[in-house]
Short mmCIF file of C-alpha atoms in Angstrom, two decimals:
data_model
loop_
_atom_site.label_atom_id
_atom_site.label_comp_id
_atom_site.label_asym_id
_atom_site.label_seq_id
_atom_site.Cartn_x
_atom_site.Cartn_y
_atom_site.Cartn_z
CA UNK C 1 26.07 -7.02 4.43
CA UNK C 2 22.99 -7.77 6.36
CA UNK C 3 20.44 -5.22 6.12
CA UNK C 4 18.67 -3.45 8.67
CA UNK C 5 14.59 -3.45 9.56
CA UNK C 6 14.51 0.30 8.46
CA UNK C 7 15.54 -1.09 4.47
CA UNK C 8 12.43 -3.44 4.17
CA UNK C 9 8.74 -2.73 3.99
CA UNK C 10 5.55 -5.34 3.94
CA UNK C 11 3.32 -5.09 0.84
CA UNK C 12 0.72 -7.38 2.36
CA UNK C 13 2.72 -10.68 3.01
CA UNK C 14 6.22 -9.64 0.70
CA UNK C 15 8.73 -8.08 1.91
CA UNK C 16 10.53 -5.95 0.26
CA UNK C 17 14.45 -5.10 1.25
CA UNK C 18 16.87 -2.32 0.12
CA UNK C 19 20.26 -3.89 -0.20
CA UNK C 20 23.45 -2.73 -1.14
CA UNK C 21 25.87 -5.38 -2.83
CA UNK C 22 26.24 -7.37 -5.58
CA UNK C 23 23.03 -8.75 -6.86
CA UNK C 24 24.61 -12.60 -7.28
CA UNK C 25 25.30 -12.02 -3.12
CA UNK C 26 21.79 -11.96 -2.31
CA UNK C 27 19.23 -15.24 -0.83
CA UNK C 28 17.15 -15.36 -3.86
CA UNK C 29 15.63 -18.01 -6.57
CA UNK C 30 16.13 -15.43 -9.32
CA UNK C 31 17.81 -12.17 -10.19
CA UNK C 32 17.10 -9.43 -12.77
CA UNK C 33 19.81 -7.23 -14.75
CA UNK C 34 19.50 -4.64 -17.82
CA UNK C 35 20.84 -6.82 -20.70
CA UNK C 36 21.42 -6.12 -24.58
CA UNK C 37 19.76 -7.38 -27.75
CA UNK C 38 22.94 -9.40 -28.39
CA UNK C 39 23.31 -10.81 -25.11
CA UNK C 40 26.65 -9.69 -24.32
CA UNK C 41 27.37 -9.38 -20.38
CA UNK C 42 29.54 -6.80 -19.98
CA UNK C 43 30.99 -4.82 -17.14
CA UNK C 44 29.16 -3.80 -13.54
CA UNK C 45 26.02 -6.31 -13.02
CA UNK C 46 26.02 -8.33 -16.05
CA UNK C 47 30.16 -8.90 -15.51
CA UNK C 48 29.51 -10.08 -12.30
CA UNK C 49 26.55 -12.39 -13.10
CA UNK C 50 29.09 -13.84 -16.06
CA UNK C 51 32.23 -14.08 -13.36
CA UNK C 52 30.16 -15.60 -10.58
CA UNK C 53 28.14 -18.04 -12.43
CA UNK C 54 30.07 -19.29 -15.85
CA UNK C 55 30.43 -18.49 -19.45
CA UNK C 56 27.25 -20.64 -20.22
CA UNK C 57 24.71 -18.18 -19.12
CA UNK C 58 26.27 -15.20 -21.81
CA UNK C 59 26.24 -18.41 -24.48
CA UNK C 60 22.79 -19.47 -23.94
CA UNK C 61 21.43 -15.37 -23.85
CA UNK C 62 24.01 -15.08 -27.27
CA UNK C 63 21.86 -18.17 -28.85
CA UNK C 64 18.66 -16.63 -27.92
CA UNK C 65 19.42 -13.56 -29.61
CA UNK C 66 18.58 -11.49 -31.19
CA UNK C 67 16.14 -10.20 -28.72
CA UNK C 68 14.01 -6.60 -29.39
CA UNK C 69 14.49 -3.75 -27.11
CA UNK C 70 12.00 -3.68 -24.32
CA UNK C 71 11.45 -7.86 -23.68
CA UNK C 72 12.43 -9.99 -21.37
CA UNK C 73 14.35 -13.19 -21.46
CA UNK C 74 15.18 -15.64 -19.32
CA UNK C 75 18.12 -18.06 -19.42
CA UNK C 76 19.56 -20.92 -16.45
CA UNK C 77 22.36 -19.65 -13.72
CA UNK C 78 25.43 -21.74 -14.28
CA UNK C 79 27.52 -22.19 -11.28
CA UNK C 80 25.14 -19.33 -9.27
CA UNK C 81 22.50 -22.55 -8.51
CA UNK C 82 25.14 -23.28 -5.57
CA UNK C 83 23.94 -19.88 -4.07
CA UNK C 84 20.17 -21.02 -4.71
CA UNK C 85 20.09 -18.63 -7.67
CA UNK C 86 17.88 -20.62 -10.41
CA UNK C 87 17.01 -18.02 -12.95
CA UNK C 88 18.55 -14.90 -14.60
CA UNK C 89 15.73 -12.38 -16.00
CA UNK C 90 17.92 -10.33 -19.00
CA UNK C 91 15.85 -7.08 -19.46
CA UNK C 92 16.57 -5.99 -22.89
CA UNK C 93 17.06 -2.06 -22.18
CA UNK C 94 19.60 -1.46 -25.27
CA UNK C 95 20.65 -2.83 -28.68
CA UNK C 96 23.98 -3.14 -28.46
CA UNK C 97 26.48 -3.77 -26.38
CA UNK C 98 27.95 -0.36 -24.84
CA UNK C 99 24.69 1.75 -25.70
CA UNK C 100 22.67 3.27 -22.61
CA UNK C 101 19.90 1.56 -21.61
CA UNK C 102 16.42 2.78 -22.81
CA UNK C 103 14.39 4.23 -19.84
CA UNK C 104 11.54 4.08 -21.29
CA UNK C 105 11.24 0.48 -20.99
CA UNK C 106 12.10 0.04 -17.73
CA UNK C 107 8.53 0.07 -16.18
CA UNK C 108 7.10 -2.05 -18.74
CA UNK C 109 10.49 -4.56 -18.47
CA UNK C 110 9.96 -5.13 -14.70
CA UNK C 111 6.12 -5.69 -15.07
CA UNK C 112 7.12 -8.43 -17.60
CA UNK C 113 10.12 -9.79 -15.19
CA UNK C 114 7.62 -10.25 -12.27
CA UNK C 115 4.79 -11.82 -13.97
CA UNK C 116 7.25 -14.59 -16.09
CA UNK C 117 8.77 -14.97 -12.40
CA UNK C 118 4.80 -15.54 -10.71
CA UNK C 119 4.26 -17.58 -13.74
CA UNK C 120 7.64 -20.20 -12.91
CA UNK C 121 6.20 -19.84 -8.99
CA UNK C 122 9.60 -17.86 -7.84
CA UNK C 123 9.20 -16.91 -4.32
CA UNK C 124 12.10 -14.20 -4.38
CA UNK C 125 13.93 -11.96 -7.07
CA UNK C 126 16.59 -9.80 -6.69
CA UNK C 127 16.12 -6.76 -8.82
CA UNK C 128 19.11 -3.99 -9.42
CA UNK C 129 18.81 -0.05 -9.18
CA UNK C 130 18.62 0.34 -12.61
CA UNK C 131 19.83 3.64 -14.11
CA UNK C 132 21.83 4.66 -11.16
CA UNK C 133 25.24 4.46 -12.78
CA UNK C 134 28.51 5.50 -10.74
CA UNK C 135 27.52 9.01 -11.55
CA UNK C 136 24.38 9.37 -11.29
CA UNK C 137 23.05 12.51 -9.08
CA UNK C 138 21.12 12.19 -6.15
CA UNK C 139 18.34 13.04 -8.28
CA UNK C 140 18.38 10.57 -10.81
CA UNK C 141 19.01 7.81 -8.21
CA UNK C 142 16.06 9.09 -6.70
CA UNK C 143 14.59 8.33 -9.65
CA UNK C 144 15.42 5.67 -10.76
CA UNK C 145 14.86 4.01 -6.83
CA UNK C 146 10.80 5.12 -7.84
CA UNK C 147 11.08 3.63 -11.35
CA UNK C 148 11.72 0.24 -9.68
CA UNK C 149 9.54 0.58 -6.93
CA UNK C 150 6.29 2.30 -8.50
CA UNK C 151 6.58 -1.16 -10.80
CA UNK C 152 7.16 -3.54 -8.16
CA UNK C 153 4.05 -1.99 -6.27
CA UNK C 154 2.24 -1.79 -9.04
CA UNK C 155 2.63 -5.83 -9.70
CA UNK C 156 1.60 -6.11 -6.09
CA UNK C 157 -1.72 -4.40 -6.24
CA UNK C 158 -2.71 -6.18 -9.19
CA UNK C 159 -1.96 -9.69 -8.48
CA UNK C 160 -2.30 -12.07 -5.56
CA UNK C 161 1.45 -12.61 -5.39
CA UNK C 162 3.85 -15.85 -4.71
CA UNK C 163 6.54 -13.65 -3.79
CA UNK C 164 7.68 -13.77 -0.26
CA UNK C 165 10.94 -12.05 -1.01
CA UNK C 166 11.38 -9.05 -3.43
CA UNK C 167 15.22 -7.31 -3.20
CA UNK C 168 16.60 -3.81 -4.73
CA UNK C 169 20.31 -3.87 -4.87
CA UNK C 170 22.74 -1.22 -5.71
CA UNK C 171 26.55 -1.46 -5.34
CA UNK C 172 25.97 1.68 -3.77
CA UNK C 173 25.65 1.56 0.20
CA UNK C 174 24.40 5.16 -0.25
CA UNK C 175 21.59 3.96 -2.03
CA UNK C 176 20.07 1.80 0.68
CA UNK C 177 18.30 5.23 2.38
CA UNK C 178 17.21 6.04 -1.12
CA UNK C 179 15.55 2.97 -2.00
CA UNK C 180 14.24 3.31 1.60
CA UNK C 181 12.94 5.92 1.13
CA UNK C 182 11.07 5.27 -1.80
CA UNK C 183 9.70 2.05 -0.67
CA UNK C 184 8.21 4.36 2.23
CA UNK C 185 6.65 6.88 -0.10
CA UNK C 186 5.17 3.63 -2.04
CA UNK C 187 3.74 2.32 1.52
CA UNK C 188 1.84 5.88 2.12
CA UNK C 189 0.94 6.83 -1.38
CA UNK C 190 -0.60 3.84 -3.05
CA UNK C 191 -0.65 0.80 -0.12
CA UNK C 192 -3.79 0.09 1.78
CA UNK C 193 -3.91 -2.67 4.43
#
């Protein structure tokens, strides 16, 4: 799907795009996703991610483990380095396979993503609605749209960033105005030129 001007907003020099897809789909070095301590890839992102780019990446997150709630990992892409996708970034959100992911450590997981990704010079990262399941309210994708964005700002205004590309992806196209919309809110509230 190609996205619109109205789904991406300049923080300084980085853009960054609303898109609605699969995360593997979009131009980017690296891509995020909420993993488990064990991890498993299972069904929506992380079954796509496993599909798309080869049993290798769940065996090489599987021999990592176990990994604590609320780190990051990061493992190769298999077969996704044909679509110039380099690096997978497995946010630990949950123990298990199956459990809910731990909100609470979203924030602090995406701070963590961005700066291993500055550190390994990435110049884009795809990053997923996280929390906005199939049936989710409006409110809660609302919410968790500012979740991702507040944290994405907030690496922004902290650091002199390599990033020239930063994407949020639902599966959602009824998303896109959301995370719009909260990429706009960003802009106003906390984003001086």
């Amino acid at each position: 799907m190609v996205e619109s001007e109205s789904n991406e907003r300049y923080f300084g020099r980085v853009a960054v795009r609303a898109a609605a897809g699969e995360i593997i789909d979009q131009p980017v070095e690296a891509i995020v996703y909420a993993a488990n301590g064990r991890g498993m890839m299972d069904a929506g992102f992380p079954g796509s991610i496993r599909l798309a780019g080869g049993a290798e990446i769940e065996r090489e997150a599987m021999t990592l483990a176990p990994h604590r709630t609320g780190t990051v990992f990061i493992t190769g892409s298999g077969r996704l380095k044909a679509r110039g996708i380099e690096f997978i970034f497995h946010l630990v959100l949950s123990g298990m396979l199956g459990e809910s992911p731990r909100r609470e450590f979203f924030p602090r997981t995406l701070a963590l993503a961005l700066e291993m990704a500055e550190q390994r010079r990435i110049r884009s990262i795809a990053i997923p609605l996280l929390g906005a399941t199939i049936d989710a309210t409006e409110e809660e994708r609302r919410a968790a749209a500012d979740v991702v964005v507040d944290a994405i700002v907030s690496h922004l205004r902290r650091t002199s960033s390599r990033f020239d590309l930063i994407v949020v992806v639902s599966r959602f196209d009824d998303d896109l105005p959301v995370i719009a919309a909260a990429l706009e809110r960003a802009r106003k509230r906390s984003w001086v030129e």
